[in-house]
Short mmCIF file of C-alpha atoms in Angstrom, two decimals:
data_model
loop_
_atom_site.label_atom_id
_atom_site.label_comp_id
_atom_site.label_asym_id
_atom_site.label_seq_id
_atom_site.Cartn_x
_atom_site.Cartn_y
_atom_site.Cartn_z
CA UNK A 196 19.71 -7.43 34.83
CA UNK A 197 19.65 -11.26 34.14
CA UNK A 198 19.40 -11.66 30.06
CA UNK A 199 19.76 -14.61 30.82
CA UNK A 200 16.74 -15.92 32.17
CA UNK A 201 14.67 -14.44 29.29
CA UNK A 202 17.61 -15.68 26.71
CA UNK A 203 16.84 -12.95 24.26
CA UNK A 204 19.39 -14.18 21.81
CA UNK A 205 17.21 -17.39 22.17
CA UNK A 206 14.88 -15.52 19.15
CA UNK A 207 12.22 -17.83 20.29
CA UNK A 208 13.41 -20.45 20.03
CA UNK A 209 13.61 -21.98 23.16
CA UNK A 210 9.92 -20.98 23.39
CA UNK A 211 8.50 -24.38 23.13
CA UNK A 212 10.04 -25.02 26.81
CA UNK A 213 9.38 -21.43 28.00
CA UNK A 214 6.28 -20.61 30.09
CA UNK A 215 6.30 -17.06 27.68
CA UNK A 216 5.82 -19.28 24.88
CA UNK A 217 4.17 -18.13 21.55
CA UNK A 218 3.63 -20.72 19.72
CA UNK A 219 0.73 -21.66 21.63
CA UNK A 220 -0.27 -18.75 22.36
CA UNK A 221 -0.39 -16.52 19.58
CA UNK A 222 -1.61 -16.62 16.16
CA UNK A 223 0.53 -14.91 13.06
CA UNK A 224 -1.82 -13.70 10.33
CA UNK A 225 -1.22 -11.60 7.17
CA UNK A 226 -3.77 -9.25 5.99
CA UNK A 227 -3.53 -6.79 2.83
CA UNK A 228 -4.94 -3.59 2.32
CA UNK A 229 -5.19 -3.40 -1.51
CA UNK A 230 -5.64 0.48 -2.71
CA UNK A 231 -6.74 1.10 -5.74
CA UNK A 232 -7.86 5.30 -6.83
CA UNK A 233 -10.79 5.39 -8.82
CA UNK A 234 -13.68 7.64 -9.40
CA UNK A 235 -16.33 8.14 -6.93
CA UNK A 236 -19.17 7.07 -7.85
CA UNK A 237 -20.98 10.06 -7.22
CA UNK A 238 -19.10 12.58 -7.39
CA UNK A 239 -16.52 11.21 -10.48
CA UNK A 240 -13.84 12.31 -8.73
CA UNK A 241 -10.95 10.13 -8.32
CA UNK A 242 -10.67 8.70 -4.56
CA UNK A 243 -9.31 5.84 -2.84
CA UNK A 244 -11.14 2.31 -3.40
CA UNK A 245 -10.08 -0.86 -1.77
CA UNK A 246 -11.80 -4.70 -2.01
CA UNK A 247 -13.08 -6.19 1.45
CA UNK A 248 -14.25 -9.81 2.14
CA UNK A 249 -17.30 -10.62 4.00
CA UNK A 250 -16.50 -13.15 7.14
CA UNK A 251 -18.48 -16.33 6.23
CA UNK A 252 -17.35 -17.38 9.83
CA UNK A 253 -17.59 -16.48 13.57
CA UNK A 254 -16.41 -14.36 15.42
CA UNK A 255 -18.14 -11.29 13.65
CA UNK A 256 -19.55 -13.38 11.21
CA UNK A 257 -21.37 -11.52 8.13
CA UNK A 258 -18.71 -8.56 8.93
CA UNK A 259 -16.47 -7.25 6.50
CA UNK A 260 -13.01 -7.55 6.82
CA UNK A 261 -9.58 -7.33 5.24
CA UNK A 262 -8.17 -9.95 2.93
CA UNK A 263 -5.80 -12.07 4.43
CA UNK A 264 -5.66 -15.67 6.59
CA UNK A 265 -3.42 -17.26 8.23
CA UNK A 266 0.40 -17.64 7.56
CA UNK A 267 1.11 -20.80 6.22
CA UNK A 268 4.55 -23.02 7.44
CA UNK A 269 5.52 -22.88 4.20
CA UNK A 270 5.64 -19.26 2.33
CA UNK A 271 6.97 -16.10 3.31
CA UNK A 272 5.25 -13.15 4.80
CA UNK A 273 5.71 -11.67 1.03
CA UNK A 274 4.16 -14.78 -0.97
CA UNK A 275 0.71 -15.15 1.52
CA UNK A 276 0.47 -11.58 0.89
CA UNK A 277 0.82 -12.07 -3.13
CA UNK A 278 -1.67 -14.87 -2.54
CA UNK A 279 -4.06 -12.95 -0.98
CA UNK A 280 -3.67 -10.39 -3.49
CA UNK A 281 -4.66 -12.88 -6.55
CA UNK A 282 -7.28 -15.05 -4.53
CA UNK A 283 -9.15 -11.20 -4.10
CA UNK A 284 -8.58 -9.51 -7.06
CA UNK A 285 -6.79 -12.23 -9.62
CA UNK A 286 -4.15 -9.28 -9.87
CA UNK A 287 -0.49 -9.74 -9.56
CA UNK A 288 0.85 -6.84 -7.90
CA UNK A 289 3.27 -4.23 -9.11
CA UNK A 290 3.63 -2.01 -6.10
CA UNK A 291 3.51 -4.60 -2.63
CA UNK A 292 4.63 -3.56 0.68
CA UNK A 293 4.45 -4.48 4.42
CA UNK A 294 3.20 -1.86 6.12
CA UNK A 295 2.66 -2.90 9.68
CA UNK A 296 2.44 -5.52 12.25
CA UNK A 297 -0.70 -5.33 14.10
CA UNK A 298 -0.34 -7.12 17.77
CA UNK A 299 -2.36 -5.61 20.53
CA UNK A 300 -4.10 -7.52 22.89
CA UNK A 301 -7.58 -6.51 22.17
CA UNK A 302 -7.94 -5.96 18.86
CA UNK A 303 -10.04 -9.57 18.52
CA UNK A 304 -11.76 -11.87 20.78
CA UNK A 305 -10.75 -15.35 21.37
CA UNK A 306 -7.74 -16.47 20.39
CA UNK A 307 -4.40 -14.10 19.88
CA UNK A 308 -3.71 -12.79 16.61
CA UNK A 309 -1.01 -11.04 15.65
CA UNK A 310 -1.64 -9.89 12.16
CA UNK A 311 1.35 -8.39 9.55
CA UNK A 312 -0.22 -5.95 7.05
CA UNK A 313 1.08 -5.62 3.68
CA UNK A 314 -0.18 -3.16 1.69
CA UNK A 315 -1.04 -3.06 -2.40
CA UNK A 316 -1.42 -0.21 -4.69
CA UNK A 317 -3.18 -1.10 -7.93
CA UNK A 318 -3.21 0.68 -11.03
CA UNK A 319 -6.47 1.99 -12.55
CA UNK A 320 -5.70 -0.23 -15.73
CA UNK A 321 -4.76 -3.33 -13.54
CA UNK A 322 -8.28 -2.39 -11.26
CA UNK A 323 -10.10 -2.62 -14.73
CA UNK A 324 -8.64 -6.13 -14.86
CA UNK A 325 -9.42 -7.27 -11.33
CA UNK A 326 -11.50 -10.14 -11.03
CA UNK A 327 -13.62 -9.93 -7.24
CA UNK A 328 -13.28 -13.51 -5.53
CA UNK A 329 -15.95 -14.90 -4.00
CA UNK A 330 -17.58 -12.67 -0.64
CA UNK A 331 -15.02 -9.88 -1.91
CA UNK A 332 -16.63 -6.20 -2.72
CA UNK A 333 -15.19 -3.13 -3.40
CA UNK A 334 -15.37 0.04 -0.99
CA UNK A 335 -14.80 3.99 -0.80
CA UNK A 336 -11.95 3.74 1.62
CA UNK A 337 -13.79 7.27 2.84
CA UNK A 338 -17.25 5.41 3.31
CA UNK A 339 -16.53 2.07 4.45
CA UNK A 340 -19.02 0.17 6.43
CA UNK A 341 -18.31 -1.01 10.26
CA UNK A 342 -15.38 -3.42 9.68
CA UNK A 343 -14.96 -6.72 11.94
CA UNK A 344 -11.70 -6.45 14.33
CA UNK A 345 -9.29 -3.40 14.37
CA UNK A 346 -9.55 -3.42 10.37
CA UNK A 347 -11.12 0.32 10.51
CA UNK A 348 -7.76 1.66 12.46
CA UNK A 349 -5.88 -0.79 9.67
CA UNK A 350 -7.18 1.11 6.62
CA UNK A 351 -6.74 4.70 8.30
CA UNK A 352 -3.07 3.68 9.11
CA UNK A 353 -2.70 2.99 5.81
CA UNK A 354 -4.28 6.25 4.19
CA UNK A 355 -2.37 7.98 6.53
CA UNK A 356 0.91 6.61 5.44
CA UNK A 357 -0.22 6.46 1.58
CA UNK A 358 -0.55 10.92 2.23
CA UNK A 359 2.76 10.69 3.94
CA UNK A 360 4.78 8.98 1.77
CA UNK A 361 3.25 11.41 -1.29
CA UNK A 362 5.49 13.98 0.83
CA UNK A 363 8.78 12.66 0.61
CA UNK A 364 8.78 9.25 -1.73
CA UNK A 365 8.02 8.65 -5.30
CA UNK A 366 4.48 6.59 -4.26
CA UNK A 367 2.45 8.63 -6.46
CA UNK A 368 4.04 6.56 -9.39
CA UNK A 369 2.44 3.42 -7.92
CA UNK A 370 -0.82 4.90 -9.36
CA UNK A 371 0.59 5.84 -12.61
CA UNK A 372 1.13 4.24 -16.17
CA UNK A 373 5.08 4.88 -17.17
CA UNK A 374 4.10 7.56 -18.99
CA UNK A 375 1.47 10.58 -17.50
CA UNK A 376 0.58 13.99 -17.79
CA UNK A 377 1.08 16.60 -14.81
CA UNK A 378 -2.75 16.71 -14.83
CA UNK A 379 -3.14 13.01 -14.06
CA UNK A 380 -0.14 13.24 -11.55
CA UNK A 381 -1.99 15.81 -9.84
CA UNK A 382 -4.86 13.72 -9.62
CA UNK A 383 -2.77 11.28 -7.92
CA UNK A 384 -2.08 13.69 -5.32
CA UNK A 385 -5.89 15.11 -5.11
CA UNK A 386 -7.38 11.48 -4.41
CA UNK A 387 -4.48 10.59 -2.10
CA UNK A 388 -4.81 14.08 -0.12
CA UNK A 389 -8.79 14.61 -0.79
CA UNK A 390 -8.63 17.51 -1.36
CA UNK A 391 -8.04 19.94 -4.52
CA UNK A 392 -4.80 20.89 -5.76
CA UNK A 393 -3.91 24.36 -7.73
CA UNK A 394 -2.89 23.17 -11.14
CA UNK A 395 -0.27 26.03 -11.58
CA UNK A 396 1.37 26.08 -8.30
CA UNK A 397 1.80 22.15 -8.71
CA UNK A 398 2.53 22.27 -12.07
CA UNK A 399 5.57 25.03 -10.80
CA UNK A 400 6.65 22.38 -7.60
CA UNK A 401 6.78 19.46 -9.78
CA UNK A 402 8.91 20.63 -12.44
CA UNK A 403 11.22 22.32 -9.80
CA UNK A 404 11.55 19.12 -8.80
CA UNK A 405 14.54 17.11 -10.28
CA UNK A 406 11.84 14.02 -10.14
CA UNK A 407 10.26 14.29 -13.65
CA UNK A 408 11.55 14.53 -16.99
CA UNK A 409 9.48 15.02 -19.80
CA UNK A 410 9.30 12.08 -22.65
CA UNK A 411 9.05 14.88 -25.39
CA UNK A 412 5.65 13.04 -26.19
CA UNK A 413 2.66 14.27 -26.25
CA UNK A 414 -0.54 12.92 -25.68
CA UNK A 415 -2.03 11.83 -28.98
CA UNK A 416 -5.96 11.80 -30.25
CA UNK A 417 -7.16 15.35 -28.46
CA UNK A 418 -7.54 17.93 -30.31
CA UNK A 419 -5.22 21.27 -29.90
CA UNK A 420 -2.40 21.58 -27.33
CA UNK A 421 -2.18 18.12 -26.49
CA UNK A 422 -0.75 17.59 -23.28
CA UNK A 423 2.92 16.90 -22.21
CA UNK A 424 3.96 13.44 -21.17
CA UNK A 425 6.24 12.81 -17.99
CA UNK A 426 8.20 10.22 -16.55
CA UNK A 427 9.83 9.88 -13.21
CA UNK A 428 14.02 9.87 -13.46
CA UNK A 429 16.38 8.59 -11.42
CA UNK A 430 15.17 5.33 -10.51
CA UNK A 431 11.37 5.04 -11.96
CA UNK A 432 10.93 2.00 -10.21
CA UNK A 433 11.11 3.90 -6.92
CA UNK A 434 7.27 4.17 -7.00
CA UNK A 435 6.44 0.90 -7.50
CA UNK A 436 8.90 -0.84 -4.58
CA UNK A 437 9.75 0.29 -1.57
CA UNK A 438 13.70 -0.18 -2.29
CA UNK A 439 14.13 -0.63 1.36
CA UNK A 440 12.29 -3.82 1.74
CA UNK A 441 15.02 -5.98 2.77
CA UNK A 442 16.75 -8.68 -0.17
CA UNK A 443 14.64 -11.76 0.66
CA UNK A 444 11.17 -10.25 1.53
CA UNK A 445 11.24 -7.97 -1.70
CA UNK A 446 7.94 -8.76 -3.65
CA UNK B 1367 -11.54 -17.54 -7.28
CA UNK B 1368 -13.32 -19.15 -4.42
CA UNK B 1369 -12.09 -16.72 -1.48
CA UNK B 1370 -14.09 -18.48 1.10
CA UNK B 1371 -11.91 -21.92 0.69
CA UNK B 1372 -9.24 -19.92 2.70
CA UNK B 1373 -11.05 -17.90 4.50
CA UNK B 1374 -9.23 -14.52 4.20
CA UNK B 1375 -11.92 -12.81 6.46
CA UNK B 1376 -10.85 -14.79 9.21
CA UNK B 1377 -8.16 -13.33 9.88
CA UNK B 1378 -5.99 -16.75 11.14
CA UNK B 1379 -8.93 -17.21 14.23
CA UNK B 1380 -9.66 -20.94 12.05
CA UNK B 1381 -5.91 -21.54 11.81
CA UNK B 1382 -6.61 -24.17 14.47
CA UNK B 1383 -8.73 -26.56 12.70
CA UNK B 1384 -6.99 -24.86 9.43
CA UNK B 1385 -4.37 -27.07 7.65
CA UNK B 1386 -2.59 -24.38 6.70
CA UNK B 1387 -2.52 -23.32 10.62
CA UNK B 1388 0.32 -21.28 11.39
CA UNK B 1389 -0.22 -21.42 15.51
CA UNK B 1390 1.82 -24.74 16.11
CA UNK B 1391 4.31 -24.13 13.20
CA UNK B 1392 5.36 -20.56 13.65
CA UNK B 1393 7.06 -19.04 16.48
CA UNK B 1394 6.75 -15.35 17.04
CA UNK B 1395 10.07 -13.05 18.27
CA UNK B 1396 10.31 -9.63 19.13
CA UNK B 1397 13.95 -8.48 18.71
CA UNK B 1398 15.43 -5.22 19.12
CA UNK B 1399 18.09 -3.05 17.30
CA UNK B 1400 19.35 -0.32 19.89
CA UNK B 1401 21.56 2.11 17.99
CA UNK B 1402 23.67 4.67 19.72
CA UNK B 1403 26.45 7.22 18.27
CA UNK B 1404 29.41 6.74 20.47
CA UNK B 1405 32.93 7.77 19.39
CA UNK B 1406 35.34 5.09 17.10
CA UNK B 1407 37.56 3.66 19.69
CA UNK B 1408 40.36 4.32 17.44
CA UNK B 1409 39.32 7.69 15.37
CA UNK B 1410 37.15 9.00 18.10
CA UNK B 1411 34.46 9.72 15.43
CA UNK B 1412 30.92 9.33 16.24
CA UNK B 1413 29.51 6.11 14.69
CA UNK B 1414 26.74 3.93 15.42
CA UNK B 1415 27.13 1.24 18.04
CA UNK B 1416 24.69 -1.71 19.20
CA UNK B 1417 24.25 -3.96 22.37
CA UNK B 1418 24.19 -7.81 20.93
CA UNK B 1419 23.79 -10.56 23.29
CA UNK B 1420 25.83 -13.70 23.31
CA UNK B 1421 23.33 -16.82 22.85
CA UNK B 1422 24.25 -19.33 25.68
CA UNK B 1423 21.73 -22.57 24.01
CA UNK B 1424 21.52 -24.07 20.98
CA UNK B 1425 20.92 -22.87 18.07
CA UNK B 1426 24.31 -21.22 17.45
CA UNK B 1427 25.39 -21.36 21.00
CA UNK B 1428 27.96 -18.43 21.48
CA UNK B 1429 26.84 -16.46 18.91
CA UNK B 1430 26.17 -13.01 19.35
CA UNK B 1431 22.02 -12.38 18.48
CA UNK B 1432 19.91 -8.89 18.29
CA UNK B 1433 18.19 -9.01 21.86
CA UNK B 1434 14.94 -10.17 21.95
CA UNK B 1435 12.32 -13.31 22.49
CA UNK B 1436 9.34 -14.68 22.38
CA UNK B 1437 6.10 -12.44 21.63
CA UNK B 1438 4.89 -13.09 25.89
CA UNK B 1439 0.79 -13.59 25.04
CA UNK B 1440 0.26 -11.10 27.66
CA UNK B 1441 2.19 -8.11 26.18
CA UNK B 1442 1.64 -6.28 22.68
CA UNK B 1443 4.37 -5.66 20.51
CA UNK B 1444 6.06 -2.32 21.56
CA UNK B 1445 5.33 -3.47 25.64
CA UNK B 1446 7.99 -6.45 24.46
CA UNK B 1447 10.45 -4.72 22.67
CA UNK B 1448 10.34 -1.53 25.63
CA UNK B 1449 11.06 -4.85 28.05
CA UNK B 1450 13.77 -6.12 26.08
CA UNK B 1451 15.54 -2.66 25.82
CA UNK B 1452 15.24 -2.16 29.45
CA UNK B 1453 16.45 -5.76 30.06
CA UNK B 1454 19.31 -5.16 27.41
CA UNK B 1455 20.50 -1.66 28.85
CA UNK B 1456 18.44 -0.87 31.23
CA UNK B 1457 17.12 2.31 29.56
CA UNK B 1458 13.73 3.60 28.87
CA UNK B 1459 13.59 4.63 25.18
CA UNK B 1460 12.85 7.73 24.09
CA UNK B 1461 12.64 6.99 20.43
CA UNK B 1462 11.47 3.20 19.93
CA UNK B 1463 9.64 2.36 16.89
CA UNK B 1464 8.70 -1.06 14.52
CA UNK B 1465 10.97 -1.65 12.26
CA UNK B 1466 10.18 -4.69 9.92
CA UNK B 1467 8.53 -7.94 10.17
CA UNK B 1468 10.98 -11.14 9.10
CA UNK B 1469 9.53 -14.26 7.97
CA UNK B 1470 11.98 -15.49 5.48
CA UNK B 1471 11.57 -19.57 5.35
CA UNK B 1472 15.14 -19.85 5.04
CA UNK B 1473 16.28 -17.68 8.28
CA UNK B 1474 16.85 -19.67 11.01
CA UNK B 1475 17.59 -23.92 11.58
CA UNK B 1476 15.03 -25.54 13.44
CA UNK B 1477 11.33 -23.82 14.04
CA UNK B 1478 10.34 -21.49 11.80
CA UNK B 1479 10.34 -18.07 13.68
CA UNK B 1480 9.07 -14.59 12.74
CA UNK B 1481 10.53 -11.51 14.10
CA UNK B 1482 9.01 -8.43 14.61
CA UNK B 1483 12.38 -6.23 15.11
CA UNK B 1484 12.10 -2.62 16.69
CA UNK B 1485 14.30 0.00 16.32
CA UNK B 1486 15.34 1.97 19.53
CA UNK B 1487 17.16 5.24 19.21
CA UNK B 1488 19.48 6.07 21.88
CA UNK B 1489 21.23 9.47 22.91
CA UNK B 1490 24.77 9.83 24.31
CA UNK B 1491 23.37 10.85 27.22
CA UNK B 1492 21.23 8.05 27.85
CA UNK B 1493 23.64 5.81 26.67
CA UNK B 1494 25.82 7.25 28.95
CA UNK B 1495 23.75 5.76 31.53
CA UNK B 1496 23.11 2.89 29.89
CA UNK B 1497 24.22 -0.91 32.18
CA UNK B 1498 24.72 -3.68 30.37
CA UNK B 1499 22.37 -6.91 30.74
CA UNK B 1500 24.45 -10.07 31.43
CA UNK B 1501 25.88 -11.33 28.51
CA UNK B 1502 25.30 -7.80 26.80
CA UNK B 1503 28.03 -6.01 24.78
CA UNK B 1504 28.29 -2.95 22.36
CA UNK B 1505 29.88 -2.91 18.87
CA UNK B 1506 30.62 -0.82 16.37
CA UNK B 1507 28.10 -1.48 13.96
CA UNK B 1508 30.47 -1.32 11.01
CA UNK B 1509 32.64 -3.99 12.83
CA UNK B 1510 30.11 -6.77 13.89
CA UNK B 1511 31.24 -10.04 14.94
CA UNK B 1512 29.56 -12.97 12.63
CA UNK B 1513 25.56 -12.40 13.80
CA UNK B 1514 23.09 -15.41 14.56
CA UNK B 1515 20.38 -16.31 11.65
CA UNK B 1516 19.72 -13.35 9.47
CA UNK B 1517 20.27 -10.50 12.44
CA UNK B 1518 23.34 -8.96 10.41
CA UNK B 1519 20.83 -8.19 7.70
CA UNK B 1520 18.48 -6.94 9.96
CA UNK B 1521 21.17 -4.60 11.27
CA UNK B 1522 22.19 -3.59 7.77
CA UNK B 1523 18.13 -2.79 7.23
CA UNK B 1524 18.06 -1.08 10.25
CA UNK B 1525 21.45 1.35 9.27
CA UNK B 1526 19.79 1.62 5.83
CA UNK B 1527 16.26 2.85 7.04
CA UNK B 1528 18.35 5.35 9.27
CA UNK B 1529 20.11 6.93 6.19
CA UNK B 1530 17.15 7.01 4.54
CA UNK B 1531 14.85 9.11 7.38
CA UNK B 1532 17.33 11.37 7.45
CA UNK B 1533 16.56 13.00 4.25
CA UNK B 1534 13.00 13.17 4.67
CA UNK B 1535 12.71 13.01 8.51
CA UNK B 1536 13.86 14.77 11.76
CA UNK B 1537 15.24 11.37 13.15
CA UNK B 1538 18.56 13.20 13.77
CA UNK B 1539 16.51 14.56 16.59
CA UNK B 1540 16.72 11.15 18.43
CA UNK B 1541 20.23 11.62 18.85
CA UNK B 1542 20.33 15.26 20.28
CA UNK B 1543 19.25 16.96 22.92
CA UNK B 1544 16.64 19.52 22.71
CA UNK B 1545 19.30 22.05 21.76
CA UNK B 1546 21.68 21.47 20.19
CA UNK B 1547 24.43 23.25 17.61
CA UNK B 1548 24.56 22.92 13.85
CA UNK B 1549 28.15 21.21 14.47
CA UNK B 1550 25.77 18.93 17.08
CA UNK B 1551 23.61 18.35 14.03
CA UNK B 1552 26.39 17.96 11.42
CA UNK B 1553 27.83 15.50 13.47
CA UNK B 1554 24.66 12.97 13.47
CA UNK B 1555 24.84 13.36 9.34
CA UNK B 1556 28.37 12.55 9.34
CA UNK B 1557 28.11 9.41 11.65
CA UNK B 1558 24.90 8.21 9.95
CA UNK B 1559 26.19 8.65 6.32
CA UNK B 1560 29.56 7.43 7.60
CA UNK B 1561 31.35 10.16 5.39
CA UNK B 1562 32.15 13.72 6.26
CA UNK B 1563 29.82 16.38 5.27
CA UNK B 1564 31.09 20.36 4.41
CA UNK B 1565 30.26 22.55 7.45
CA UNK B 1566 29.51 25.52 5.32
CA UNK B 1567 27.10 23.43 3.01
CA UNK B 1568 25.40 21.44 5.75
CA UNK B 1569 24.98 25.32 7.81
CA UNK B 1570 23.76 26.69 4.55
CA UNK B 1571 21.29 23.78 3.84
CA UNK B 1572 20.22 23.61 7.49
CA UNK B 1573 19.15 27.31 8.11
CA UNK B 1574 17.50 27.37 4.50
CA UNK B 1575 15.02 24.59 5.51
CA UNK B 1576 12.64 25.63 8.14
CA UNK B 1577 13.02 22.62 10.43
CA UNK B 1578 15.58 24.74 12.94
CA UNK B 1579 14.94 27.78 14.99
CA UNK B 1580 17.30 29.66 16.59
CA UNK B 1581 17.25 29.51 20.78
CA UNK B 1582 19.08 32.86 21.03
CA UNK B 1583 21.06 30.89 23.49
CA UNK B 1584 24.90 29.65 23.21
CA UNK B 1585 26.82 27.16 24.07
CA UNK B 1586 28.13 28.38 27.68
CA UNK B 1587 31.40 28.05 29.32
CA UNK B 1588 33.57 28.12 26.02
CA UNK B 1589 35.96 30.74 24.78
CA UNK B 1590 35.07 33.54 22.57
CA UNK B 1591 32.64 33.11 19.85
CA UNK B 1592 30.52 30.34 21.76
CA UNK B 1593 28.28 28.42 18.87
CA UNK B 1594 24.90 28.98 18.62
CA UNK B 1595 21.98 26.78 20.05
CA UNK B 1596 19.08 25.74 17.78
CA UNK B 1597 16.09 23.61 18.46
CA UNK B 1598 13.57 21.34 16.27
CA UNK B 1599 10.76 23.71 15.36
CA UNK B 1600 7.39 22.41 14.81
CA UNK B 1601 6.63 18.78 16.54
CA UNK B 1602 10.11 18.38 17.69
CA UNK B 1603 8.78 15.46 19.10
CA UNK B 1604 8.61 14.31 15.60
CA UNK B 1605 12.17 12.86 15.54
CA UNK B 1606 11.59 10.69 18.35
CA UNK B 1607 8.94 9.04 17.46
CA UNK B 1608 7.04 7.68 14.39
CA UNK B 1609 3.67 9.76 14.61
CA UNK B 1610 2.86 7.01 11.81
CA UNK B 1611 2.76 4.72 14.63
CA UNK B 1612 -1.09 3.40 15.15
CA UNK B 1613 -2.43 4.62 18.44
CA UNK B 1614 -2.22 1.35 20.32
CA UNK B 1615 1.35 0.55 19.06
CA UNK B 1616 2.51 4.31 19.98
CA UNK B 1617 5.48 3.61 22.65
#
């Protein structure tokens, strides 16, 4: 086999000269999908929401589609994301991730466009805050409307890794004040998973779990039997950051 | 916030007339991180090894680089990254998956480049069979030579991920055959962890989880007492590939 003639340690460099050249070819974009769980505005229950912008442009002008634009020469995949973030919502994020680079051929006509998706998750107190930018709206993730591109498949990757990572990470926490009571964790979980949860068999898994430690607070202001509060131990932080984002992209 | 200005719906398709165009200033790579457990040449313990490629043009001429290149405009993602494995060791990976996008302003002289790395799993059988590209060689991944741009903190991402799936994954499955022993299984742990692991806790552990089943076959051709064979049960296909992987990227 002849590495050579492809010069894969070349990194693309060399791919001004090459006939396989990107540059020209491709376009790098960075999207966010920016989650937020709030109630339903039908129902009440709490479900996942997340802000789209209407295309002002062609192709698929009038469609809605995620935030994001091109990546400029001069910030990091990170920083457009946190841009996009605060030109959508005015939030800063707490909990920012990549989740996935998007690069089939057919997921948009005309040019190529190669799009890395980073994903948000917003408190409900930093939603209340949220600002919408201009053309931005916020959607049911569960009853979005036809979305321009490969955005749909986007979002559902997304959900799909948000129910995932519930299994076997500390995401929940992304959704959570410091402080919270096993009835709003397990509202986390029922929003995230859409469906219900029993309150005693989760209450019995979660405090098996070496992952919470109660604050010895209570809630205060209800009346009788105020509820416990929790935190998450170890590192609380876990939640909000994926702690394997490498040193430089960490947001 | 005026979100048209910047057009986030566009999704990079304006980055042409765009100042802020990242088409001519960006160059997108696909590079690859193909890890294999092969013995220690000097303790003969299992430990993960890599193919790097020596870079024969400037930048860093004679440096050894992750294999990889440019993004080709008529191949998607995981199509580039299977070609650069098979071009690297002329294997067809069984477990291949995307492993993080790097954009990092700082991370390479010259032309700004982003690479989307892939992670390919390998098993001692395949990379038994393995034949290295020209200018190909393995390592030991805990004794790398000094790595082009940022590609030794790739690697260390990519050895950090690993140790990370294995508590919550079946990714030890990538590096087994279908059946395989518990000592089999131990022995991915110990290599991936780079630390030994007790037999009798690791047996204990393993059985107690219901990720194994029993083959009620043994290990043939041994003495007396032949170890037992076990399996993945379930979607044993689950530890060689990401099922989070979107449809289109699925490889």
């Amino acid at each position: 086999m002849d590495v050579v003639a492809d010069d894969p340690g070349a990194d693309a460099r060399t791919s001004r000269a090459a006939p396989s050249s990107s540059a020209d070819d491709v376009e790098l974009a960075v999207s966010s999908v920016i989650l937020a769980l709030l109630p339903h505005p039908e129902t009440g229950l709490a479900t996942p929401w997340l802000p789209l912008v209407r295309r002002i442009r062609q192709p698929q002008e009038g469609m809605w589609a995620l935030p994001g634009g091109p990546l400029r020469p001069d910030e990091d995949l990170g920083t457009s994301a946190r841009r996009t973030l605060e030109r959508t919502t005015g939030l800063t994020p707490r909990y920012l991730e990549q989740l996935y680079a998007f690069g089939g051929l057919d997921r948009s006509p005309g040019a190529r466009v190669v799009s890395i998706v980073y994903w948000a998750l917003v408190r409900p107190d930093e939603a209340a805050l949220a600002v919408d930018g201009e053309n931005v709206e916020w959607f049911v993730a569960a009853e979005l409307p036809e979305l321009a591109f490969d955005h749909a498949e986007i979002v559902d990757y997304a959900l799909q890794r948000l129910r995932a990572k519930l299994g076997y990470s500390q995401i929940a926490h992304a959704f959570l004040p410091d402080e919270f009571t096993l009835a709003q964790l397990r509202e986390v979980y029922e929003a995230v998973l859409a469906r219900q949860v029993d309150p005693a068999n989760f209450r019995r898994q979660m405090l098996a779990s070496d992952v919470l430690e109660p604050t010895g607070r209570r809630v205060e202001g209800t009346s009788h039997r105020p509820p416990s509060l929790y935190r998450y131990s170890g590192d609380a932080a876990q939640g909000r950051r994926n702690l394997l984002t490498p040193r430089e992209k960490s947001v």
